[in-house]
């Protein structure tokens, strides 16, 4: 189950955010990919294009227990572009880790039907444990990493018609322990 909410404060100069994920059923929190999670964040809107943000996240599951604090800047310098940079401090069973993230996403609209996105994302450890696999190479996380540095790049495309949408995405991820290529596709039909 997923629940999210946000509220604007001080004449929309700040936004308070809350998100919670909880596993339901018999094997609650057994999946390392989807532990129970709570995120509390605040965004301070400097202007229409730049936000400062701070977040605290707590994750708890059968194989994962971690707290993370993150501060950063999110900028949208022109249409369909987002630049994000953040400094994070994570505490888990592997000890404390400080790391930096930077990402860039650029979108393009070709016509009324076609749009494209491309981007990069990178994480580098500044201080903390090296690369320690959570469950070993036999059972990697579905996405992301608990302790590894990585560089990822992606390209995506979307075709949108009146009643349906087709999406596709290709991502290449190079991390300390692996190189992974992911292809995703989706189709959505509007109910009438």
PDB file of N, CA, C and O in Angstrom, residues 4 6 11-12 20 28-29 54 65 73 86 93 99 103 108 121 129-130 133 137 149 156-157 159 172 179 191-192:
ATOM      1  N   UNK A   4       0.617   9.012  -0.138  1.00  0.00           N
ATOM      2  CA  UNK A   4       1.426  10.224  -0.231  1.00  0.00           C
ATOM      3  C   UNK A   4       0.536  11.429   0.004  1.00  0.00           C
ATOM      4  O   UNK A   4      -0.677  11.377  -0.230  1.00  0.00           O
ATOM      5  N   UNK A   6       0.854  16.091   0.444  1.00  0.00           N
ATOM      6  CA  UNK A   6       1.673  17.296   0.551  1.00  0.00           C
ATOM      7  C   UNK A   6       0.767  18.473   0.874  1.00  0.00           C
ATOM      8  O   UNK A   6      -0.430  18.446   0.584  1.00  0.00           O
ATOM      9  N   UNK A  11       2.153  30.895   1.976  1.00  0.00           N
ATOM     10  CA  UNK A  11       1.831  31.454   0.661  1.00  0.00           C
ATOM     11  C   UNK A  11       2.606  30.743  -0.459  1.00  0.00           C
ATOM     12  O   UNK A  11       3.149  31.365  -1.367  1.00  0.00           O
ATOM     13  N   UNK A  12       2.689  29.415  -0.347  1.00  0.00           N
ATOM     14  CA  UNK A  12       3.332  28.532  -1.328  1.00  0.00           C
ATOM     15  C   UNK A  12       4.833  28.735  -1.456  1.00  0.00           C
ATOM     16  O   UNK A  12       5.425  28.389  -2.470  1.00  0.00           O
ATOM     17  N   UNK A  20       4.466   7.127   2.470  1.00  0.00           N
ATOM     18  CA  UNK A  20       4.613   5.889   3.233  1.00  0.00           C
ATOM     19  C   UNK A  20       4.303   4.705   2.332  1.00  0.00           C
ATOM     20  O   UNK A  20       3.352   4.739   1.550  1.00  0.00           O
ATOM     21  N   UNK A  28       5.108  -9.935   4.883  1.00  0.00           N
ATOM     22  CA  UNK A  28       5.359  -8.506   5.048  1.00  0.00           C
ATOM     23  C   UNK A  28       6.839  -8.210   5.262  1.00  0.00           C
ATOM     24  O   UNK A  28       7.495  -8.836   6.059  1.00  0.00           O
ATOM     25  N   UNK A  29       7.315  -7.243   4.516  1.00  0.00           N
ATOM     26  CA  UNK A  29       8.682  -6.747   4.622  1.00  0.00           C
ATOM     27  C   UNK A  29       9.742  -7.794   4.315  1.00  0.00           C
ATOM     28  O   UNK A  29      10.903  -7.612   4.640  1.00  0.00           O
ATOM     29  N   UNK A  54      14.966  19.154   1.685  1.00  0.00           N
ATOM     30  CA  UNK A  54      15.538  18.320   2.739  1.00  0.00           C
ATOM     31  C   UNK A  54      14.570  17.164   2.963  1.00  0.00           C
ATOM     32  O   UNK A  54      13.348  17.354   2.939  1.00  0.00           O
ATOM     33  N   UNK A  65      17.373  -2.266   7.175  1.00  0.00           N
ATOM     34  CA  UNK A  65      17.021  -1.311   8.207  1.00  0.00           C
ATOM     35  C   UNK A  65      17.924  -0.111   8.029  1.00  0.00           C
ATOM     36  O   UNK A  65      19.138  -0.229   8.185  1.00  0.00           O
ATOM     37  N   UNK A  73      19.469  20.580  -4.081  1.00  0.00           N
ATOM     38  CA  UNK A  73      18.902  21.622  -4.935  1.00  0.00           C
ATOM     39  C   UNK A  73      18.305  20.953  -6.161  1.00  0.00           C
ATOM     40  O   UNK A  73      18.913  20.071  -6.768  1.00  0.00           O
ATOM     41  N   UNK A  86      22.344  16.454  -4.736  1.00  0.00           N
ATOM     42  CA  UNK A  86      22.011  16.221  -3.336  1.00  0.00           C
ATOM     43  C   UNK A  86      23.206  15.630  -2.601  1.00  0.00           C
ATOM     44  O   UNK A  86      24.044  14.946  -3.191  1.00  0.00           O
ATOM     45  N   UNK A  93      22.976  -1.125   8.589  1.00  0.00           N
ATOM     46  CA  UNK A  93      23.751  -2.149   9.277  1.00  0.00           C
ATOM     47  C   UNK A  93      25.210  -2.153   8.838  1.00  0.00           C
ATOM     48  O   UNK A  93      26.065  -2.739   9.492  1.00  0.00           O
ATOM     49  N   UNK A  99      27.270  10.391   0.771  1.00  0.00           N
ATOM     50  CA  UNK A  99      27.450  10.308  -0.675  1.00  0.00           C
ATOM     51  C   UNK A  99      26.747  11.463  -1.375  1.00  0.00           C
ATOM     52  O   UNK A  99      25.859  12.106  -0.815  1.00  0.00           O
ATOM     53  N   UNK A 103      22.068  14.565 -11.078  1.00  0.00           N
ATOM     54  CA  UNK A 103      21.277  14.033 -12.182  1.00  0.00           C
ATOM     55  C   UNK A 103      20.806  15.134 -13.104  1.00  0.00           C
ATOM     56  O   UNK A 103      20.616  16.286 -12.683  1.00  0.00           O
ATOM     57  N   UNK A 108      12.128  16.362 -24.767  1.00  0.00           N
ATOM     58  CA  UNK A 108      11.884  16.999 -26.061  1.00  0.00           C
ATOM     59  C   UNK A 108      10.501  16.602 -26.548  1.00  0.00           C
ATOM     60  O   UNK A 108      10.133  15.437 -26.458  1.00  0.00           O
ATOM     61  N   UNK A 121      22.454  10.031 -14.325  1.00  0.00           N
ATOM     62  CA  UNK A 121      22.366  10.033 -12.871  1.00  0.00           C
ATOM     63  C   UNK A 121      23.652   9.393 -12.347  1.00  0.00           C
ATOM     64  O   UNK A 121      24.085   8.369 -12.868  1.00  0.00           O
ATOM     65  N   UNK A 129      31.550   3.080   4.170  1.00  0.00           N
ATOM     66  CA  UNK A 129      31.989   1.765   3.698  1.00  0.00           C
ATOM     67  C   UNK A 129      32.098   1.732   2.188  1.00  0.00           C
ATOM     68  O   UNK A 129      31.426   2.488   1.495  1.00  0.00           O
ATOM     69  N   UNK A 130      32.948   0.854   1.704  1.00  0.00           N
ATOM     70  CA  UNK A 130      33.101   0.686   0.264  1.00  0.00           C
ATOM     71  C   UNK A 130      31.913  -0.037  -0.320  1.00  0.00           C
ATOM     72  O   UNK A 130      30.797   0.142   0.116  1.00  0.00           O
ATOM     73  N   UNK A 133      27.864  -5.728  -1.013  1.00  0.00           N
ATOM     74  CA  UNK A 133      26.588  -6.187  -1.545  1.00  0.00           C
ATOM     75  C   UNK A 133      25.692  -6.643  -0.407  1.00  0.00           C
ATOM     76  O   UNK A 133      26.128  -7.332   0.496  1.00  0.00           O
ATOM     77  N   UNK A 137      25.823 -11.346  -5.052  1.00  0.00           N
ATOM     78  CA  UNK A 137      25.543 -11.175  -6.478  1.00  0.00           C
ATOM     79  C   UNK A 137      24.379 -12.027  -6.965  1.00  0.00           C
ATOM     80  O   UNK A 137      23.797 -11.743  -7.993  1.00  0.00           O
ATOM     81  N   UNK A 149      28.767   3.101  -5.648  1.00  0.00           N
ATOM     82  CA  UNK A 149      28.802   4.224  -6.568  1.00  0.00           C
ATOM     83  C   UNK A 149      28.315   3.722  -7.925  1.00  0.00           C
ATOM     84  O   UNK A 149      28.499   2.554  -8.273  1.00  0.00           O
ATOM     85  N   UNK A 156      14.292   7.665 -23.255  1.00  0.00           N
ATOM     86  CA  UNK A 156      12.912   7.196 -23.228  1.00  0.00           C
ATOM     87  C   UNK A 156      12.100   7.861 -24.326  1.00  0.00           C
ATOM     88  O   UNK A 156      12.438   8.949 -24.803  1.00  0.00           O
ATOM     89  N   UNK A 157      11.020   7.204 -24.720  1.00  0.00           N
ATOM     90  CA  UNK A 157      10.131   7.741 -25.748  1.00  0.00           C
ATOM     91  C   UNK A 157       8.690   7.465 -25.353  1.00  0.00           C
ATOM     92  O   UNK A 157       8.397   6.478 -24.673  1.00  0.00           O
ATOM     93  N   UNK A 159       4.620   7.749 -27.086  1.00  0.00           N
ATOM     94  CA  UNK A 159       3.667   8.079 -28.138  1.00  0.00           C
ATOM     95  C   UNK A 159       2.298   8.173 -27.480  1.00  0.00           C
ATOM     96  O   UNK A 159       1.852   7.237 -26.821  1.00  0.00           O
ATOM     97  N   UNK A 172      21.225   2.233 -19.156  1.00  0.00           N
ATOM     98  CA  UNK A 172      22.521   1.567 -18.982  1.00  0.00           C
ATOM     99  C   UNK A 172      23.086   2.025 -17.646  1.00  0.00           C
ATOM    100  O   UNK A 172      23.202   3.218 -17.403  1.00  0.00           O
ATOM    101  N   UNK A 179      27.402  -4.267 -14.436  1.00  0.00           N
ATOM    102  CA  UNK A 179      26.986  -3.427 -15.546  1.00  0.00           C
ATOM    103  C   UNK A 179      25.641  -3.990 -15.981  1.00  0.00           C
ATOM    104  O   UNK A 179      25.511  -5.177 -16.217  1.00  0.00           O
ATOM    105  N   UNK A 191      -9.953   4.418 -20.088  1.00  0.00           N
ATOM    106  CA  UNK A 191     -11.271   3.799 -20.034  1.00  0.00           C
ATOM    107  C   UNK A 191     -12.327   4.794 -20.505  1.00  0.00           C
ATOM    108  O   UNK A 191     -12.283   5.965 -20.161  1.00  0.00           O
ATOM    109  N   UNK A 192     -13.289   4.309 -21.260  1.00  0.00           N
ATOM    110  CA  UNK A 192     -14.377   5.159 -21.780  1.00  0.00           C
ATOM    111  C   UNK A 192     -15.707   4.578 -21.333  1.00  0.00           C
ATOM    112  O   UNK A 192     -15.861   3.390 -21.226  1.00  0.00           O
TER     113      UNK A 192
END
